[in-house]
Each structure stands twice: as C-alpha cells, then as structure tokens.
Amino acid sequence: MYRRYSDGMIEVITGPMFSGKSEELIKRIRILSYAEIPTLVIKPSIDNRFSNTDIISRNGNSIKSYSVSTTKEIKELFYQKKYKALVVDEVQFFDMSLIEFLDKLANQGIRIIVSGLDQDYLRRPFPIVAHLMAIADNIEKLKAVCLICKRAASCSFRTSKSDNTIEIGDTDIYEARCRECHVKDSSTK
Ligand SMILES: [Zn+2]
C-alpha cells in the first residue's frame, strides 16, 4: 500500500500506566540496536522509580539510557555523536520546547521514538504528548487491564489524595481503569 517510510519519522507509544509502554519501547530500541543504528536513549531525571541509568521494563529487561531534565541537555547529548535515532521515555515530563527539536531532527532524517502517558489521572491530555501525537507518523496506543472490571483500560486512576498533576508512583498510588470505572469513582470523590 505504501512505499517504505523515509528514515526520518516520529513514532509515539502511548496509553495509561501499566499498559506496557516501556516494554514496547525497549523492543523497538532492541530492533534499532540489531540494525546497528546509533541510538540515543533519554529519560527524564524526575522519573527514578526503578533506576537512575537504565530504562527498566517491568519484565526485568533493561537498556542503558541518559537521565536528563531539559531539552538543552538532550540537544547537547545528541550532537556529541553521529546518532541516527533518538528515543525519549516518559516524554510527558519534558517541556514543550522538545517538540520543535524532535520535529527538526525527523525532518533531517533522524528516527524519533517517544513513549509517554497521553492523559493524567483526571483524563486531561498531557499537552506535549497530544502535540506529538498530532505530528507523529505512527502512533501505538496501548491498553492496560482495568483493575476493577478486568476489561481493557485506557485511563490511569490515582488512589492517593494529592492534587499535583505529576506525582511519581507505581501500583502504590495508581491503577489502570476503563473509562466507566474511572468516571464512576472520580465523580464520587
Ligand atoms: Zn473497568
């Protein structure tokens, strides 16, 4: 149907918490590594739930990465070597200036793969992820399993009482929920 894509493109892996975004990202990083494509892997330094230097997947496989907090630091790292691909995990933690840089690189033939939450715990879109989905060539929207009814889940539900949009946590304060189970419990709070 299509002729092959050019090398420069933006791929977005998104979905709620516990939907396997990191596993999917690691699978793609491994493919880039088999293909001997020099790849820079970035994750935000705010996200140190499991490790400071690796993207750790829940099944235990890990890939080396750099922890940074700003777009400027990503730029500096990227131009240190002749990278042909840039991977950013938990992209919702970066500021909007990253979008312009990723778009420019894709236009120059660099393969961009990002992973991140599409919505916060109140189902509000993360603007950077919403924007990247709009300009992406390819989007993979993963689903988790609703902890309440066991159907497919596309929302993250927070069980703690904090009002901060970003609160780092795992199964201690978050659950995957389907739309119905999310809305039901959000409205009774
Ligand atoms: Zn449900």
PDB file of C-alpha atoms and ligand atoms in Angstrom:
ATOM      1  CA  MET A   1       0.000   0.000   0.000  1.00  0.00           C
ATOM      2  CA  TYR A   2       2.794   2.389   0.906  1.00  0.00           C
ATOM      3  CA  ARG A   3       6.323   2.636  -0.311  1.00  0.00           C
ATOM      4  CA  ARG A   4       8.740   2.405   2.592  1.00  0.00           C
ATOM      5  CA  TYR A   5       8.964   5.313   5.005  1.00  0.00           C
ATOM      6  CA  SER A   6      11.937   7.616   4.832  1.00  0.00           C
ATOM      7  CA  ASP A   7      14.300   7.268   7.796  1.00  0.00           C
ATOM      8  CA  GLY A   8      13.131  10.492   9.420  1.00  0.00           C
ATOM      9  CA  MET A   9       9.888   9.962  11.272  1.00  0.00           C
ATOM     10  CA  ILE A  10       8.195  10.365  14.641  1.00  0.00           C
ATOM     11  CA  GLU A  11       6.681   7.379  16.401  1.00  0.00           C
ATOM     12  CA  VAL A  12       4.604   7.758  19.586  1.00  0.00           C
ATOM     13  CA  ILE A  13       3.919   4.939  22.027  1.00  0.00           C
ATOM     14  CA  THR A  14       1.212   5.985  24.461  1.00  0.00           C
ATOM     15  CA  GLY A  15      -1.532   4.726  26.766  1.00  0.00           C
ATOM     16  CA  PRO A  16      -2.255   4.628  30.517  1.00  0.00           C
ATOM     17  CA  MET A  17       0.012   3.406  33.284  1.00  0.00           C
ATOM     18  CA  PHE A  18       0.661  -0.368  33.326  1.00  0.00           C
ATOM     19  CA  SER A  19      -0.044  -0.719  29.589  1.00  0.00           C
ATOM     20  CA  GLY A  20       3.447  -1.934  28.675  1.00  0.00           C
ATOM     21  CA  LYS A  21       4.801   1.270  27.103  1.00  0.00           C
ATOM     22  CA  SER A  22       8.333   0.663  28.398  1.00  0.00           C
ATOM     23  CA  GLU A  23       8.340  -2.937  27.123  1.00  0.00           C
ATOM     24  CA  GLU A  24       7.232  -1.718  23.680  1.00  0.00           C
ATOM     25  CA  LEU A  25       9.898   0.998  23.725  1.00  0.00           C
ATOM     26  CA  ILE A  26      12.608  -1.491  24.693  1.00  0.00           C
ATOM     27  CA  LYS A  27      11.512  -3.842  21.911  1.00  0.00           C
ATOM     28  CA  ARG A  28      11.980  -1.016  19.397  1.00  0.00           C
ATOM     29  CA  ILE A  29      15.324   0.026  20.894  1.00  0.00           C
ATOM     30  CA  ARG A  30      16.478  -3.560  20.535  1.00  0.00           C
ATOM     31  CA  ILE A  31      15.461  -3.582  16.850  1.00  0.00           C
ATOM     32  CA  LEU A  32      17.436  -0.351  16.288  1.00  0.00           C
ATOM     33  CA  SER A  33      20.398  -1.971  18.003  1.00  0.00           C
ATOM     34  CA  TYR A  34      20.170  -5.139  15.839  1.00  0.00           C
ATOM     35  CA  ALA A  35      20.032  -2.864  12.787  1.00  0.00           C
ATOM     36  CA  GLU A  36      23.185  -1.112  14.086  1.00  0.00           C
ATOM     37  CA  ILE A  37      21.516   2.293  14.067  1.00  0.00           C
ATOM     38  CA  PRO A  38      23.315   4.580  16.559  1.00  0.00           C
ATOM     39  CA  THR A  39      20.604   5.455  19.078  1.00  0.00           C
ATOM     40  CA  LEU A  40      20.492   7.940  21.947  1.00  0.00           C
ATOM     41  CA  VAL A  41      18.085   6.912  24.725  1.00  0.00           C
ATOM     42  CA  ILE A  42      16.792   9.597  27.083  1.00  0.00           C
ATOM     43  CA  LYS A  43      14.583   9.504  30.118  1.00  0.00           C
ATOM     44  CA  PRO A  44      13.615  12.336  32.471  1.00  0.00           C
ATOM     45  CA  SER A  45      15.655  12.570  35.654  1.00  0.00           C
ATOM     46  CA  ILE A  46      12.406  13.143  37.564  1.00  0.00           C
ATOM     47  CA  ASP A  47      11.479   9.513  36.937  1.00  0.00           C
ATOM     48  CA  ASN A  48      13.723   7.450  39.186  1.00  0.00           C
ATOM     49  CA  ARG A  49      11.149   4.893  40.238  1.00  0.00           C
ATOM     50  CA  PHE A  50      13.361   1.925  39.436  1.00  0.00           C
ATOM     51  CA  SER A  51      16.807   3.068  38.368  1.00  0.00           C
ATOM     52  CA  ASN A  52      18.884   6.136  37.583  1.00  0.00           C
ATOM     53  CA  THR A  53      20.679   4.972  34.467  1.00  0.00           C
ATOM     54  CA  ASP A  54      18.551   2.355  32.708  1.00  0.00           C
ATOM     55  CA  ILE A  55      15.117   2.262  31.159  1.00  0.00           C
ATOM     56  CA  ILE A  56      13.825  -0.623  33.223  1.00  0.00           C
ATOM     57  CA  SER A  57      10.940  -2.633  31.980  1.00  0.00           C
ATOM     58  CA  ARG A  58       8.596  -4.453  34.319  1.00  0.00           C
ATOM     59  CA  ASN A  59       9.723  -7.813  32.973  1.00  0.00           C
ATOM     60  CA  GLY A  60      13.281  -7.057  34.041  1.00  0.00           C
ATOM     61  CA  ASN A  61      14.971  -6.351  30.682  1.00  0.00           C
ATOM     62  CA  SER A  62      16.871  -3.104  30.740  1.00  0.00           C
ATOM     63  CA  ILE A  63      18.532  -0.779  28.240  1.00  0.00           C
ATOM     64  CA  LYS A  64      21.099   1.891  29.076  1.00  0.00           C
ATOM     65  CA  SER A  65      19.878   5.457  28.949  1.00  0.00           C
ATOM     66  CA  TYR A  66      20.753   9.013  29.952  1.00  0.00           C
ATOM     67  CA  SER A  67      18.736  10.771  32.643  1.00  0.00           C
ATOM     68  CA  VAL A  68      18.285  14.469  31.873  1.00  0.00           C
ATOM     69  CA  SER A  69      15.770  17.158  32.784  1.00  0.00           C
ATOM     70  CA  THR A  70      15.857  19.716  29.947  1.00  0.00           C
ATOM     71  CA  THR A  71      15.648  19.907  26.155  1.00  0.00           C
ATOM     72  CA  LYS A  72      19.013  21.726  26.197  1.00  0.00           C
ATOM     73  CA  GLU A  73      20.681  18.696  27.798  1.00  0.00           C
ATOM     74  CA  ILE A  74      19.122  16.383  25.189  1.00  0.00           C
ATOM     75  CA  LYS A  75      20.481  18.610  22.399  1.00  0.00           C
ATOM     76  CA  GLU A  76      23.970  18.600  23.921  1.00  0.00           C
ATOM     77  CA  LEU A  77      23.997  14.800  24.220  1.00  0.00           C
ATOM     78  CA  PHE A  78      22.570  14.285  20.743  1.00  0.00           C
ATOM     79  CA  TYR A  79      25.287  16.267  18.978  1.00  0.00           C
ATOM     80  CA  GLN A  80      28.107  14.516  20.823  1.00  0.00           C
ATOM     81  CA  LYS A  81      27.925  11.546  18.434  1.00  0.00           C
ATOM     82  CA  LYS A  82      26.552  10.811  14.970  1.00  0.00           C
ATOM     83  CA  TYR A  83      23.250   9.420  16.210  1.00  0.00           C
ATOM     84  CA  LYS A  84      20.651   8.296  13.681  1.00  0.00           C
ATOM     85  CA  ALA A  85      17.835   7.731  16.191  1.00  0.00           C
ATOM     86  CA  LEU A  86      16.588   9.434  19.350  1.00  0.00           C
ATOM     87  CA  VAL A  87      14.371   7.692  21.890  1.00  0.00           C
ATOM     88  CA  VAL A  88      12.645   9.553  24.760  1.00  0.00           C
ATOM     89  CA  ASP A  89      10.858   7.684  27.532  1.00  0.00           C
ATOM     90  CA  GLU A  90       8.224   9.319  29.794  1.00  0.00           C
ATOM     91  CA  VAL A  91       8.116  12.267  27.378  1.00  0.00           C
ATOM     92  CA  GLN A  92       5.216  13.888  29.303  1.00  0.00           C
ATOM     93  CA  PHE A  93       7.784  15.129  31.847  1.00  0.00           C
ATOM     94  CA  PHE A  94       9.613  17.346  29.315  1.00  0.00           C
ATOM     95  CA  ASP A  95       8.653  20.898  28.357  1.00  0.00           C
ATOM     96  CA  MET A  96       7.052  21.912  25.050  1.00  0.00           C
ATOM     97  CA  SER A  97      10.353  23.137  23.558  1.00  0.00           C
ATOM     98  CA  LEU A  98      11.271  19.497  22.947  1.00  0.00           C
ATOM     99  CA  ILE A  99       8.607  19.245  20.205  1.00  0.00           C
ATOM    100  CA  GLU A 100      10.368  21.676  17.870  1.00  0.00           C
ATOM    101  CA  PHE A 101      13.702  19.886  18.306  1.00  0.00           C
ATOM    102  CA  LEU A 102      12.211  16.431  17.645  1.00  0.00           C
ATOM    103  CA  ASP A 103      10.360  17.696  14.576  1.00  0.00           C
ATOM    104  CA  LYS A 104      13.531  19.294  13.198  1.00  0.00           C
ATOM    105  CA  LEU A 105      15.507  16.073  13.683  1.00  0.00           C
ATOM    106  CA  ALA A 106      12.801  13.998  11.989  1.00  0.00           C
ATOM    107  CA  ASN A 107      12.909  16.407   9.032  1.00  0.00           C
ATOM    108  CA  GLN A 108      16.652  15.797   8.857  1.00  0.00           C
ATOM    109  CA  GLY A 109      16.239  12.029   8.579  1.00  0.00           C
ATOM    110  CA  ILE A 110      16.518  11.065  12.259  1.00  0.00           C
ATOM    111  CA  ARG A 111      14.229   8.345  13.596  1.00  0.00           C
ATOM    112  CA  ILE A 112      12.347   9.621  16.689  1.00  0.00           C
ATOM    113  CA  ILE A 113      10.562   7.283  19.076  1.00  0.00           C
ATOM    114  CA  VAL A 114       8.848   8.656  22.187  1.00  0.00           C
ATOM    115  CA  SER A 115       6.810   6.989  24.873  1.00  0.00           C
ATOM    116  CA  GLY A 116       4.564   8.655  27.426  1.00  0.00           C
ATOM    117  CA  LEU A 117       1.213   8.974  29.136  1.00  0.00           C
ATOM    118  CA  ASP A 118      -1.475  10.527  26.941  1.00  0.00           C
ATOM    119  CA  GLN A 119      -3.652  11.586  29.914  1.00  0.00           C
ATOM    120  CA  ASP A 120      -3.097  12.489  33.554  1.00  0.00           C
ATOM    121  CA  TYR A 121      -5.033  10.902  36.440  1.00  0.00           C
ATOM    122  CA  LEU A 122      -8.063  13.148  35.700  1.00  0.00           C
ATOM    123  CA  ARG A 123      -8.039  12.117  31.991  1.00  0.00           C
ATOM    124  CA  ARG A 124      -6.675  15.527  30.942  1.00  0.00           C
ATOM    125  CA  PRO A 125      -4.307  15.252  27.938  1.00  0.00           C
ATOM    126  CA  PHE A 126      -0.642  15.993  28.558  1.00  0.00           C
ATOM    127  CA  PRO A 127      -0.125  18.837  26.028  1.00  0.00           C
ATOM    128  CA  ILE A 128       3.322  17.672  24.853  1.00  0.00           C
ATOM    129  CA  VAL A 129       2.055  14.144  24.146  1.00  0.00           C
ATOM    130  CA  ALA A 130      -1.122  15.423  22.460  1.00  0.00           C
ATOM    131  CA  HIS A 131       1.007  17.643  20.200  1.00  0.00           C
ATOM    132  CA  LEU A 132       3.475  14.877  19.381  1.00  0.00           C
ATOM    133  CA  MET A 133       0.598  12.515  18.530  1.00  0.00           C
ATOM    134  CA  ALA A 134      -0.700  15.131  16.089  1.00  0.00           C
ATOM    135  CA  ILE A 135       2.603  15.456  14.221  1.00  0.00           C
ATOM    136  CA  ALA A 136       3.588  11.775  14.501  1.00  0.00           C
ATOM    137  CA  ASP A 137       3.901   9.459  11.508  1.00  0.00           C
ATOM    138  CA  ASN A 138       2.963   6.481  13.634  1.00  0.00           C
ATOM    139  CA  ILE A 139       1.045   6.097  16.921  1.00  0.00           C
ATOM    140  CA  GLU A 140       0.709   2.993  19.053  1.00  0.00           C
ATOM    141  CA  LYS A 141      -1.932   3.451  21.736  1.00  0.00           C
ATOM    142  CA  LEU A 142      -1.648   0.610  24.224  1.00  0.00           C
ATOM    143  CA  LYS A 143      -4.225  -0.527  26.759  1.00  0.00           C
ATOM    144  CA  ALA A 144      -3.937  -1.921  30.252  1.00  0.00           C
ATOM    145  CA  VAL A 145      -6.406  -4.092  32.144  1.00  0.00           C
ATOM    146  CA  CYS A 146      -8.963  -2.312  34.351  1.00  0.00           C
ATOM    147  CA  LEU A 147      -8.263  -3.256  37.957  1.00  0.00           C
ATOM    148  CA  ILE A 148     -11.987  -3.141  38.788  1.00  0.00           C
ATOM    149  CA  CYS A 149     -13.811  -4.883  35.917  1.00  0.00           C
ATOM    150  CA  LYS A 150     -10.870  -6.520  34.062  1.00  0.00           C
ATOM    151  CA  ARG A 151     -11.857  -5.009  30.704  1.00  0.00           C
ATOM    152  CA  ALA A 152      -9.453  -3.015  28.530  1.00  0.00           C
ATOM    153  CA  ALA A 153      -8.294   0.155  30.309  1.00  0.00           C
ATOM    154  CA  SER A 154      -7.219   3.420  28.721  1.00  0.00           C
ATOM    155  CA  CYS A 155      -7.107   5.632  31.861  1.00  0.00           C
ATOM    156  CA  SER A 156      -4.838   5.998  34.880  1.00  0.00           C
ATOM    157  CA  PHE A 157      -6.641   6.325  38.216  1.00  0.00           C
ATOM    158  CA  ARG A 158      -4.927   7.794  41.272  1.00  0.00           C
ATOM    159  CA  THR A 159      -5.824   6.278  44.617  1.00  0.00           C
ATOM    160  CA  SER A 160      -3.924   8.874  46.706  1.00  0.00           C
ATOM    161  CA  LYS A 161      -5.458  12.227  47.627  1.00  0.00           C
ATOM    162  CA  SER A 162      -2.777  14.606  46.269  1.00  0.00           C
ATOM    163  CA  ASP A 163      -3.827  17.324  43.796  1.00  0.00           C
ATOM    164  CA  ASN A 164      -0.487  17.599  41.960  1.00  0.00           C
ATOM    165  CA  THR A 165      -0.770  16.740  38.265  1.00  0.00           C
ATOM    166  CA  ILE A 166       2.520  14.892  38.429  1.00  0.00           C
ATOM    167  CA  GLU A 167       3.079  12.549  41.299  1.00  0.00           C
ATOM    168  CA  ILE A 168       5.635   9.834  40.758  1.00  0.00           C
ATOM    169  CA  GLY A 169       4.413   6.465  41.847  1.00  0.00           C
ATOM    170  CA  ASP A 170       3.540   2.963  40.869  1.00  0.00           C
ATOM    171  CA  THR A 171       0.906   0.485  41.954  1.00  0.00           C
ATOM    172  CA  ASP A 172       1.022   2.149  45.406  1.00  0.00           C
ATOM    173  CA  ILE A 173      -0.940   5.186  44.163  1.00  0.00           C
ATOM    174  CA  TYR A 174      -2.095   4.385  40.593  1.00  0.00           C
ATOM    175  CA  GLU A 175      -4.453   1.886  38.999  1.00  0.00           C
ATOM    176  CA  ALA A 176      -5.369   1.244  35.380  1.00  0.00           C
ATOM    177  CA  ARG A 177      -9.090   1.845  34.873  1.00  0.00           C
ATOM    178  CA  CYS A 178     -11.506   1.651  31.958  1.00  0.00           C
ATOM    179  CA  ARG A 179     -13.472   4.796  31.149  1.00  0.00           C
ATOM    180  CA  GLU A 180     -16.575   3.610  33.014  1.00  0.00           C
ATOM    181  CA  CYS A 181     -14.813   2.616  36.248  1.00  0.00           C
ATOM    182  CA  HIS A 182     -12.671   5.777  36.157  1.00  0.00           C
ATOM    183  CA  VAL A 183     -15.613   8.141  35.767  1.00  0.00           C
ATOM    184  CA  LYS A 184     -17.737   6.347  38.380  1.00  0.00           C
ATOM    185  CA  ASP A 185     -15.145   6.717  41.157  1.00  0.00           C
ATOM    186  CA  SER A 186     -13.936  10.183  40.093  1.00  0.00           C
ATOM    187  CA  SER A 187     -17.433  11.663  40.421  1.00  0.00           C
ATOM    188  CA  THR A 188     -17.988  10.304  43.952  1.00  0.00           C
ATOM    189  CA  LYS A 189     -14.745  11.865  45.277  1.00  0.00           C
TER     190      LYS A 189
HETATM  191 ZN    ZN B   1     -13.476  -1.068  34.426  1.00  0.00          ZN
END
